[in-house]
Amino acid sequence: SPLFTITNYHYQLKISCCDNNLNTYLFCKRSIDPNVTNPQQLAAGVIPGSAVKTLDAQRDGIIQITEILQEYPNLDSLHLVSHGSPGSIHLGNSKLNLDTLPLYAAEIKNWFSPFRPYSHQSHQSLEYLHELHLSPPTPNFGGENSLKSSRIGDKTVQKYHDQVQNKESCPANFGSKSSKSPRIGGFRGHNFIAKPKILLYGCNVAQGEKGKQFLNKLHQLTQAQIQASSTKIGNAELGGNWQLDIAVGVDSEADNTEIVFNQATQQAYSEIFVAPVANDDPVPYPAAIELSELDGSNGFVLNGSNELLSFSGRSVSNAGDINEDGIADIIIGARRTGYLVFGGSSVGSSGTIELTELNGSDGFIINVNGSVNADSIKVSNAGDINGDGIADLIIGENSFNINQRGRSYVVFGGSGVGSSGTLALGALDGSNGFALNGIDDVDNSGVSVSNAGDVNGDGIADLIIGAFYADPNGSYSGESYVVFGGSNVGTSGIIQLSDLDGSNGFVLNGIDEDDRSGNSVSNAGDVNGDGIADLIIGANEAAITRTEPGESYVVFGGSNVGTSGTFELSSLDGSNGFVLNGIDVGDFSGDSVSNAGDINGDGIADLIIGASRADPNGNRSGESYVVFGGSNVGTSGTFELSSLDGSNGFVLNGIDEDDRLGYSVSNAGDVNGDGIADLIIGASRAGGIISGESYVVFGGSDVGSSGTIELSALNGSNGFVLNGIDGGDRSGVSVSNAGDVNGDGTTDLIIGAYYAGNLQQGESYVVFGRDFNTDQDTSFTTSSVLFNDTDADGDPLSVTAIDTTVTLGLVTSNGDGTFDYDPNGQFDFLKPGETATDIFTYTVSDGGDTDTATVTITITGVNNAPIANDDPIPYPPAIELSALDGNSGFVLKGIDSEDRSGNSLSNAGDVNGDGIADLIIGAYGANSDAGESYVIFGSNNPSSAIELSALDGSNGFVLNGIDAIDFSGRSVSSAGDVNGDGLADLIIGAPGANSDAGESYVVFGSSNPSSAIELSALDGNNGFVLKGITADDNSGTTVSNAGDVNGDGLAD
């Protein structure tokens, strides 16, 4: 549609900008960034009539474009071809984005000089307009020199009306009427002023709010119509197209008729215009991690056997350091088999581990001797149950023997454990571990297993085992068993759970029929802050019928816990523990339970409970509940999960119908290395066709403060999602922290997908945590910065350079995306628990394009032993200027914005003769850049802050510069006693004075100064002026006293 209307003449004009004749008054220019792939192909593929310039990759692209456009003052259309991202486009070695637009504003405003009106010296008639567009119907002409159309727009009349053709067009505008304006027949119209266009060919430049803001700002600076794409530009197979779908400015409808590349080039070009993206750390993760992209650097895949329905990954856990090599290990449960994988600095470096190939050096296979119909085994670390200082394992086989009585096994850790490559649970004899036999048929003892922490406070870890089909208080009411650890535990090779009597452990009885108490069990950490570990037990079908919301039970640890041998969960009253009531019928709260670590950083352990069939965002989307620990938690004996409001905990909502969020929950350790525990939650039926998803939620002091977290809002800064690979995999059926399995100092994750593979043999995935933290004394190797750097083409990325200009510590690149960092003694001033940060930048390349990002490292103070020196240092290595209080020093506050007070400063000597040294401070930007300087009198009782605006002659005075842009106060100094009156004098530089010849001012000291001294009033009695010689000398840029150069006893 036409763009501009002059209502009193009823016509509109559009003027084309593209033609073979580049000497035409209006034309277009194309600038191609050299960083795009194959710029030569692009340059050769533009439509005829375009001037093409390729930018220099080593120079600032915006400056280059400005230089080019100066050669073409009547340019009305500019096409910029380069890599882009939302709100940003790469040009040469620079970026144009919301941050840099203000820096380039002066240049960008001059990109388009106004389309100059035709002057009488050159073209006076309309025939010199290259094209005049007319819209149908064809206008009527009242003679050769008249034009009486109601509209002029989409058709072309060349040289008035010789012929009508279809032509490409670009917008034009009208200026003021002038006698020099071009004629349209007998009517002398308005000057034509080009309305320029900028077309940005870069992927996603117009995407989202950032893209919209960028286009609007660029339009404001150029007054041009801006057109760009909210999607990828380029090859269709890579998700690209050649549509610039977003327009801002005049005629803000996107018009793709002016795309610069011909059809052949659009079809042949094999790339897209998107550069690699280097993400600033310490946001260490993207919003989503594809488990299909684990490659050994960011984690690895553990493949189950090729046996049909082996279900590897049905249960996963960290194993502690079972082989005593100093690095955490992991354990994976499958059908009738378990796999123990030793951690190490190179574990999984190929990206894949075949569990059936474990050989004793890298881990071992655990053979289970149950029935051929055995379900997948359940696995967990057991803590150090025998007190030998080495971590142990616990394995549950709830379908052991034909009657499903159930059995569990403890495997003792040791430096030689599993060295043969296999370990038969049937061979445990008390020296290497022991079995724990269930009590009654169908109990399914071992359906859940966990370490219990040290629940009786004797200093040795204990165990907890669930038997959800046991019948202590009706069918399937469920039981759980706590077994106390000790140096002699299990020495016979077998423990009968029926023998627990309070001295060796105790039974926890479910409450009602069909509760299925013991469906899930875990240590709870020390949730009430009394110094002894607590327990949590899930009963996902409590209370009377199987349609109830579910319950969970926290049992407080203590030296007398379970001493009778039996603990009735119905007796929980707030003093010995409490009940956590589910919310709605059918939620199955208690499907999974776990300690949550200290997720809110208050020093007390928290809890997490899963309810996989809750309905926050559709039927069975699932919920999980975090309950904050505290000294008063659960004191009433019950805790309603419906009461979570952000102060006592929060709810995590599943995303889509039937996701089953909360089927598995676990603490995640500190995955992002910020010093606060994180969570991991599985939703095994989410994503695609039950591919499964898992969610990591970062802890923090304000985590969940609103009472609810929507997992759909995870964005990399607050957590991230781990996406399963194939439909039906059920990734997230089991989740756990993996400990630090690669020994890099950061907790890793493990996730099970027991239906993965064509034979449902199952897979598990280890995802490495990332760390950018150390203490003031410790060097370390960072995680790979390439983890969350991306390249749309999938090209491999590498670090090509680092910049440590402002880095305090020592940084060395290892070439693989990791860096060695040494605090180098620069943070020894930190008190224990205090933190500081250090930064460096790196450049990432995909072989052609580059991007840069900043790495932030957090350094924590530690409690070093004091050092007594023979000559003590009187100051600490750092003083907090914010702590100056008048005793330790004081602050001198400038007056107005842009004054630049403190740009220069010096001692002033004793200017007023009171026996105390004074100060002088320059503020060369004050008073419209005339500048001011301030003398502050010394005092034996200063306040914590002095307002320079309050100087009144008694506490100091102001020295006012003379003229605007003199920059008086650019340099200041004591001058010594220049005039020999016994008082210190001053010298002040003003390099901009006197047409930049510069001046300096010597001001004599006085025992009775006024509140302000005008430097223009110096007359020889109160001081004098030293005048620079020649314009632009800038005399006074620096000034100083020179001492007594000629030995006459007076300062010079």
PDB file of C-alpha atoms in Angstrom, residues 869-973:
ATOM      1  CA  ASN A 869      56.041 -11.447  61.903  1.00  0.00           C
ATOM      2  CA  ASP A 870      59.089  -9.807  63.501  1.00  0.00           C
ATOM      3  CA  ASP A 871      58.104  -6.559  61.812  1.00  0.00           C
ATOM      4  CA  PRO A 872      54.328  -6.617  61.774  1.00  0.00           C
ATOM      5  CA  ILE A 873      52.495  -5.153  58.816  1.00  0.00           C
ATOM      6  CA  PRO A 874      50.336  -2.314  60.210  1.00  0.00           C
ATOM      7  CA  TYR A 875      47.539  -2.692  57.683  1.00  0.00           C
ATOM      8  CA  PRO A 876      45.405  -5.539  56.386  1.00  0.00           C
ATOM      9  CA  PRO A 877      45.793  -6.252  52.664  1.00  0.00           C
ATOM     10  CA  ALA A 878      42.401  -4.650  52.001  1.00  0.00           C
ATOM     11  CA  ILE A 879      40.286  -1.917  53.544  1.00  0.00           C
ATOM     12  CA  GLU A 880      36.577  -1.642  52.789  1.00  0.00           C
ATOM     13  CA  LEU A 881      36.004   1.966  51.762  1.00  0.00           C
ATOM     14  CA  SER A 882      32.351   1.514  52.615  1.00  0.00           C
ATOM     15  CA  ALA A 883      33.394   1.090  56.260  1.00  0.00           C
ATOM     16  CA  LEU A 884      35.076   4.480  56.702  1.00  0.00           C
ATOM     17  CA  ASP A 885      33.496   5.979  59.804  1.00  0.00           C
ATOM     18  CA  GLY A 886      35.533   9.053  60.743  1.00  0.00           C
ATOM     19  CA  ASN A 887      37.891   7.045  62.920  1.00  0.00           C
ATOM     20  CA  SER A 888      39.426   5.005  60.113  1.00  0.00           C
ATOM     21  CA  GLY A 889      39.009   7.710  57.467  1.00  0.00           C
ATOM     22  CA  PHE A 890      36.251   9.615  55.748  1.00  0.00           C
ATOM     23  CA  VAL A 891      34.505  10.141  52.414  1.00  0.00           C
ATOM     24  CA  LEU A 892      34.528  13.375  50.381  1.00  0.00           C
ATOM     25  CA  LYS A 893      31.367  13.543  48.294  1.00  0.00           C
ATOM     26  CA  GLY A 894      31.208  15.341  44.955  1.00  0.00           C
ATOM     27  CA  ILE A 895      28.407  17.743  44.200  1.00  0.00           C
ATOM     28  CA  ASP A 896      26.797  17.249  40.789  1.00  0.00           C
ATOM     29  CA  SER A 897      26.556  14.529  38.175  1.00  0.00           C
ATOM     30  CA  GLU A 898      29.480  14.587  35.731  1.00  0.00           C
ATOM     31  CA  ASP A 899      31.618  16.824  38.013  1.00  0.00           C
ATOM     32  CA  ARG A 900      34.265  14.085  38.138  1.00  0.00           C
ATOM     33  CA  SER A 901      35.321  15.072  41.606  1.00  0.00           C
ATOM     34  CA  GLY A 902      38.379  13.104  42.645  1.00  0.00           C
ATOM     35  CA  ASN A 903      39.790  12.819  39.133  1.00  0.00           C
ATOM     36  CA  SER A 904      42.842  14.571  40.608  1.00  0.00           C
ATOM     37  CA  LEU A 905      43.849  14.872  44.224  1.00  0.00           C
ATOM     38  CA  SER A 906      46.870  15.689  46.334  1.00  0.00           C
ATOM     39  CA  ASN A 907      48.055  16.664  49.747  1.00  0.00           C
ATOM     40  CA  ALA A 908      47.867  20.451  50.022  1.00  0.00           C
ATOM     41  CA  GLY A 909      50.302  21.055  52.867  1.00  0.00           C
ATOM     42  CA  ASP A 910      49.048  23.278  55.679  1.00  0.00           C
ATOM     43  CA  VAL A 911      47.149  25.890  53.648  1.00  0.00           C
ATOM     44  CA  ASN A 912      45.456  27.671  56.579  1.00  0.00           C
ATOM     45  CA  GLY A 913      48.311  27.427  59.078  1.00  0.00           C
ATOM     46  CA  ASP A 914      46.448  25.521  61.793  1.00  0.00           C
ATOM     47  CA  GLY A 915      49.177  22.928  62.135  1.00  0.00           C
ATOM     48  CA  ILE A 916      47.211  20.136  60.392  1.00  0.00           C
ATOM     49  CA  ALA A 917      47.792  19.075  56.800  1.00  0.00           C
ATOM     50  CA  ASP A 918      45.060  19.800  54.268  1.00  0.00           C
ATOM     51  CA  LEU A 919      43.815  18.158  51.019  1.00  0.00           C
ATOM     52  CA  ILE A 920      43.045  19.408  47.524  1.00  0.00           C
ATOM     53  CA  ILE A 921      40.663  17.653  45.112  1.00  0.00           C
ATOM     54  CA  GLY A 922      39.957  18.521  41.480  1.00  0.00           C
ATOM     55  CA  ALA A 923      36.598  18.236  39.702  1.00  0.00           C
ATOM     56  CA  TYR A 924      37.332  19.335  36.167  1.00  0.00           C
ATOM     57  CA  GLY A 925      33.816  18.599  34.900  1.00  0.00           C
ATOM     58  CA  ALA A 926      32.076  20.939  37.340  1.00  0.00           C
ATOM     59  CA  ASN A 927      30.324  24.130  36.293  1.00  0.00           C
ATOM     60  CA  SER A 928      29.948  23.270  32.567  1.00  0.00           C
ATOM     61  CA  ASP A 929      33.514  21.953  32.466  1.00  0.00           C
ATOM     62  CA  ALA A 930      34.957  25.243  33.738  1.00  0.00           C
ATOM     63  CA  GLY A 931      36.048  23.027  36.598  1.00  0.00           C
ATOM     64  CA  GLU A 932      36.321  23.432  40.328  1.00  0.00           C
ATOM     65  CA  SER A 933      38.858  22.450  42.961  1.00  0.00           C
ATOM     66  CA  TYR A 934      38.248  21.963  46.652  1.00  0.00           C
ATOM     67  CA  VAL A 935      40.554  22.436  49.626  1.00  0.00           C
ATOM     68  CA  ILE A 936      39.538  20.465  52.697  1.00  0.00           C
ATOM     69  CA  PHE A 937      41.111  21.524  55.989  1.00  0.00           C
ATOM     70  CA  GLY A 938      42.558  18.786  58.148  1.00  0.00           C
ATOM     71  CA  SER A 939      40.872  18.050  61.450  1.00  0.00           C
ATOM     72  CA  ASN A 940      41.569  15.922  64.506  1.00  0.00           C
ATOM     73  CA  ASN A 941      37.879  15.020  64.667  1.00  0.00           C
ATOM     74  CA  PRO A 942      36.558  14.461  61.158  1.00  0.00           C
ATOM     75  CA  SER A 943      33.082  13.162  60.389  1.00  0.00           C
ATOM     76  CA  SER A 944      32.588  10.023  58.319  1.00  0.00           C
ATOM     77  CA  ALA A 945      31.610  12.045  55.251  1.00  0.00           C
ATOM     78  CA  ILE A 946      32.219  15.586  54.012  1.00  0.00           C
ATOM     79  CA  GLU A 947      29.942  17.156  51.430  1.00  0.00           C
ATOM     80  CA  LEU A 948      32.070  19.324  49.157  1.00  0.00           C
ATOM     81  CA  SER A 949      29.014  21.503  48.641  1.00  0.00           C
ATOM     82  CA  ALA A 950      29.189  22.379  52.380  1.00  0.00           C
ATOM     83  CA  LEU A 951      32.667  23.969  52.349  1.00  0.00           C
ATOM     84  CA  ASP A 952      32.234  27.397  53.975  1.00  0.00           C
ATOM     85  CA  GLY A 953      35.707  28.765  54.718  1.00  0.00           C
ATOM     86  CA  SER A 954      35.905  27.187  58.151  1.00  0.00           C
ATOM     87  CA  ASN A 955      36.278  23.629  56.935  1.00  0.00           C
ATOM     88  CA  GLY A 956      37.714  24.394  53.475  1.00  0.00           C
ATOM     89  CA  PHE A 957      36.943  26.349  50.347  1.00  0.00           C
ATOM     90  CA  VAL A 958      36.162  26.115  46.641  1.00  0.00           C
ATOM     91  CA  LEU A 959      38.379  27.375  43.792  1.00  0.00           C
ATOM     92  CA  ASN A 960      36.137  28.168  40.830  1.00  0.00           C
ATOM     93  CA  GLY A 961      37.352  27.795  37.262  1.00  0.00           C
ATOM     94  CA  ILE A 962      36.849  30.650  34.827  1.00  0.00           C
ATOM     95  CA  ASP A 963      35.316  29.621  31.498  1.00  0.00           C
ATOM     96  CA  ALA A 964      33.425  26.645  30.165  1.00  0.00           C
ATOM     97  CA  ILE A 965      35.661  23.774  29.020  1.00  0.00           C
ATOM     98  CA  ASP A 966      38.732  25.230  30.789  1.00  0.00           C
ATOM     99  CA  PHE A 967      38.811  21.931  32.742  1.00  0.00           C
ATOM    100  CA  SER A 968      40.247  23.661  35.789  1.00  0.00           C
ATOM    101  CA  GLY A 969      41.182  21.022  38.344  1.00  0.00           C
ATOM    102  CA  ARG A 970      42.302  18.520  35.725  1.00  0.00           C
ATOM    103  CA  SER A 971      45.469  18.436  37.837  1.00  0.00           C
ATOM    104  CA  VAL A 972      46.078  19.735  41.356  1.00  0.00           C
ATOM    105  CA  SER A 973      48.977  19.767  43.790  1.00  0.00           C
TER     106      SER A 973
END
